[in-house]
C-alpha positions in Angstrom: 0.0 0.0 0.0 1.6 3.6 -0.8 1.5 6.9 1.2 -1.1 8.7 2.1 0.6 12.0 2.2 3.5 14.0 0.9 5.6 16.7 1.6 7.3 18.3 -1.6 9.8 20.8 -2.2 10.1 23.2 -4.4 13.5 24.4 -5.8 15.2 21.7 -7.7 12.3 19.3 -7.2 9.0 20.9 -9.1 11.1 23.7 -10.6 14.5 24.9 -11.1 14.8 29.2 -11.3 11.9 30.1 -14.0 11.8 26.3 -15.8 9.4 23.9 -14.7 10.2 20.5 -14.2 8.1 18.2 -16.2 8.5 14.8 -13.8 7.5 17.2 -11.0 4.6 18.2 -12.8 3.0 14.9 -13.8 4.2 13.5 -10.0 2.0 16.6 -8.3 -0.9 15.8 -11.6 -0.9 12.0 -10.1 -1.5 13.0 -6.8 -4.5 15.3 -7.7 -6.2 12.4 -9.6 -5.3 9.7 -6.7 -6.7 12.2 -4.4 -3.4 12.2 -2.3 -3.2 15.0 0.0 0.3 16.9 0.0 2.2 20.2 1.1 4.4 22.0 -1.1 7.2 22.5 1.9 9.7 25.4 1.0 12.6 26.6 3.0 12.2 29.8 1.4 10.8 32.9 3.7 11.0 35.3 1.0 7.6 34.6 -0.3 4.1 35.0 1.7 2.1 31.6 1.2 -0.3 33.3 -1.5 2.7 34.3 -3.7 4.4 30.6 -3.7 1.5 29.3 -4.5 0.8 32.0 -7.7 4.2 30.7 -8.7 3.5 27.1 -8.8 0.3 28.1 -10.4 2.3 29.9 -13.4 4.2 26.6 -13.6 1.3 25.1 -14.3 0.2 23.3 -10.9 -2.6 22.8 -8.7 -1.9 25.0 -5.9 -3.5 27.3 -3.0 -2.0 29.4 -0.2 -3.2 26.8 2.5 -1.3 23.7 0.8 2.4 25.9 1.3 4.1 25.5 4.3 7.4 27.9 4.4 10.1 28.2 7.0 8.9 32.0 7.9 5.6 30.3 9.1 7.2 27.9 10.8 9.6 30.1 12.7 6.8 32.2 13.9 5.3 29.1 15.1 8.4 28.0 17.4 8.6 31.4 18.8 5.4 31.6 19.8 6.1 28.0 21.6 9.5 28.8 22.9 9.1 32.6 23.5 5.5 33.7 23.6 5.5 36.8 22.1 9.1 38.7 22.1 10.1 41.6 20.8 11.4 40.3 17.4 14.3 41.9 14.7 14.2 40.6 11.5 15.6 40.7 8.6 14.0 39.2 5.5 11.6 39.3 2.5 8.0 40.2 3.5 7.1 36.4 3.4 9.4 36.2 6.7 7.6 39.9 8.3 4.2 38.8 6.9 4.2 36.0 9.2 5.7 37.3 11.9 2.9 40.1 11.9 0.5 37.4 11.2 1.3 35.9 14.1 1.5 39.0 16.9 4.9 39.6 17.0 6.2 43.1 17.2 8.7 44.0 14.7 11.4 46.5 16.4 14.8 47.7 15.7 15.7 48.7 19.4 16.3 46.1 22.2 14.7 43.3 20.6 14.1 39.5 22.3 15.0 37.5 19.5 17.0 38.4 16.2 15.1 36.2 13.3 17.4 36.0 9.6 15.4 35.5 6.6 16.6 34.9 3.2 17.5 38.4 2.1 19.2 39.9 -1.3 19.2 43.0 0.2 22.0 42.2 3.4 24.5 44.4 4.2 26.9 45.4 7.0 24.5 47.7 8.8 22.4 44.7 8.9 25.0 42.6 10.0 26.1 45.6 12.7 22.8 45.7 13.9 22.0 42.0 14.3 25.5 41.3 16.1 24.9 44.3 18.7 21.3 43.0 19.5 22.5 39.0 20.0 25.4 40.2 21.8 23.0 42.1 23.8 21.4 39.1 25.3 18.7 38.4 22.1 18.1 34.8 20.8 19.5 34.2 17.6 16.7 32.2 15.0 17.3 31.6 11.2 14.4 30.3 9.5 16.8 28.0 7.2 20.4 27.0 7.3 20.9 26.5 3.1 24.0 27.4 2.7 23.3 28.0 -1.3 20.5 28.2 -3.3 20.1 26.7 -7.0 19.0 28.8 -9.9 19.7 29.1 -13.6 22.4 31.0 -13.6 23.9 28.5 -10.6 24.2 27.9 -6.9 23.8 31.3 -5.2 24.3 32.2 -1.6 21.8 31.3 0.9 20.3 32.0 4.3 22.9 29.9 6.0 25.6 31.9 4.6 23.9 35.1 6.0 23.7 33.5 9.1 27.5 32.1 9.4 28.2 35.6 9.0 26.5 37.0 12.3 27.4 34.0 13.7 31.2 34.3 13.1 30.7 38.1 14.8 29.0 36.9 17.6 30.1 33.8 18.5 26.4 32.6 18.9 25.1 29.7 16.6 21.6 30.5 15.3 18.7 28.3 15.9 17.2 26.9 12.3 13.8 25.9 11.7 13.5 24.8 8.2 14.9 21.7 6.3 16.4 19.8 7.8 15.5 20.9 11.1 12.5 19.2 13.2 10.6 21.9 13.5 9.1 22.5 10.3 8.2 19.0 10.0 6.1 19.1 13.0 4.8 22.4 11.8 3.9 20.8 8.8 2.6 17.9 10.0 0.5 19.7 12.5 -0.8 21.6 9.8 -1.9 18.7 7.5 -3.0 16.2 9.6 -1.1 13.7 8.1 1.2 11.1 10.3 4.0 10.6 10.4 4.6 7.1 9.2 1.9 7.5 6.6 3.6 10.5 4.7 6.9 10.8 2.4 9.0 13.6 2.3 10.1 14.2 -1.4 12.9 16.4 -2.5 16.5 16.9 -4.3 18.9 18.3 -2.1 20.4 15.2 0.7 21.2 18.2 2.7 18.0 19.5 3.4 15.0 17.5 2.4 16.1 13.9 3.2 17.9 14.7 6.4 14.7 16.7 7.4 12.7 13.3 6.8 15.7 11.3 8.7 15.3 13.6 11.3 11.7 14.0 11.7 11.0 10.0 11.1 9.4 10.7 8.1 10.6 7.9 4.9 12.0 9.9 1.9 12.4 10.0 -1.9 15.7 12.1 -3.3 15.1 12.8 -6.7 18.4 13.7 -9.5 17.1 17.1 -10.4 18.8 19.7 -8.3 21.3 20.1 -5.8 22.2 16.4 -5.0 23.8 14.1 -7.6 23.3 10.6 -8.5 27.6 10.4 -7.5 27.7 12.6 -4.6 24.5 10.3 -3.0 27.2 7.4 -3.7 29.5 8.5 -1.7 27.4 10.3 1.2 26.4 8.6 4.6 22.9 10.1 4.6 20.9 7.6 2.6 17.1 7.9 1.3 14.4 5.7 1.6 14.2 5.9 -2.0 16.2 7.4 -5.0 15.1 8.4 -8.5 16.8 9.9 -11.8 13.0 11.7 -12.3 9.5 11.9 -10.4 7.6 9.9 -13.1 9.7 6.3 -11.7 7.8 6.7 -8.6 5.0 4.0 -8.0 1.9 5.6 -6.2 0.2 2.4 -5.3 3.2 0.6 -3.9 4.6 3.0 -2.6 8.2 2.5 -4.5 9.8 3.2 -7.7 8.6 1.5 -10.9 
């Protein structure tokens, strides 16, 4: 018997920069005609829900704000759990601040509690200055995703994770990370759904993130050859997958395995 639910990523897995990936596309097609429920998962906070799901929608699939879970969401949701409602400094996209907002938490640039890092193009050193006084001034230190690159068409860019080594190097505080292939966004996600845990596969490209985030979070997994991750570096990693495939359309829906 296969799944009953899946958690799919985005870059690399259903798209890759402004191209669509056609195995994605028939995978995410299959699951709307098998009547699977799923969650596009994204570590990406730049985006508010409604926007992600525009873009998929441009690509061509099924998609509404409620079935996008990002790593902005789910960082408000641990703060709220770990912190209540702090005093919060961020720096982001206004995916990251829209959910913040969203969920009660005052934006301030003086004295914050926490310090929150975002995905952001637009980081510089009086950002950096800013966030290394406020941690070293006793706030907590969150980033909603650790990727240390990002892959596009032009090639792997920097990500959050290198914004984040970067106030961590100045501080000598580690950030907390939410998203892929952290815990918490799975639990987020989960929570969110419905779904169980040993009823749902998480489904992505990058070993880093989305199969360590299923290893993790005891979720089973299927890596997929279509962004970050290689069929030669998998070979040689120590993080292995529940399943591998060169493309989405080898997966097996009823069995629950590759064709």
């Amino acid at each position: 018997m296969g799944y009953r639910g899946y958690l799919i990523d985005l870059d690399g897995t259903l798209f890759r920069g402004d191209q669509v990936i056609p195995g994605g596309l028939s995978f995410v097609q299959q699951l709307e005609r098998q009547g699977l429920p799923y969650v596009y998962l994204t570590n990406n906070s730049a985006r508010r829900p409604e926007q992600t799901a525009a873009k998929l929608r441009g690509f061509g699939y099924p998609a509404e704000s409620k079935q996008v879970v990002t790593s902005a969401q789910a960082t408000a949701a641990h703060l709220k759990k770990e912190l209540g409602i702090p005093a919060v400094m961020a720096f982001g996209g206004e995916g990251l601040k829209h959910a913040l907002r969203e969920a009660g938490f005052p934006l301030q640039e003086k004295n914050p509690e926490a310090v929150v890092i975002g995905i952001d193009p637009e980081f510089n050193y009086d950002k950096l200055k800013s966030a290394t006084l406020a941690i070293r001034g006793g706030a907590r230190f969150y980033g909603t995703n650790g990727d240390r690159v990002l892959p596009t068409e032009e090639g792997l860019m920097p990500g959050n994770g290198s914004l984040c080594a970067a106030v961590a190097a100045a501080t000598g505080v580690k950030p907390t990370f939410i998203g892929k292939p952290e815990r918490p966004i799975l639990d987020y996600a989960l929570e969110r759904s419905g779904l169980r845990r040993d009823e749902t596969l998480i489904v992505g490209d990058n070993l880093l993130t989305d199969i360590q985030a299923g290893i993790n979070g005891g979720i089973d997994t299927l890596l997929v050859y279509t962004g970050v991750t290689t069929a030669e570096e998998y070979r040689r990693s120590s993080i292995q997958a529940t399943y591998t495939v060169q493309d989405l359309t080898e997966w097996d829906f009823s069995r629950g395995g590759v064709l």
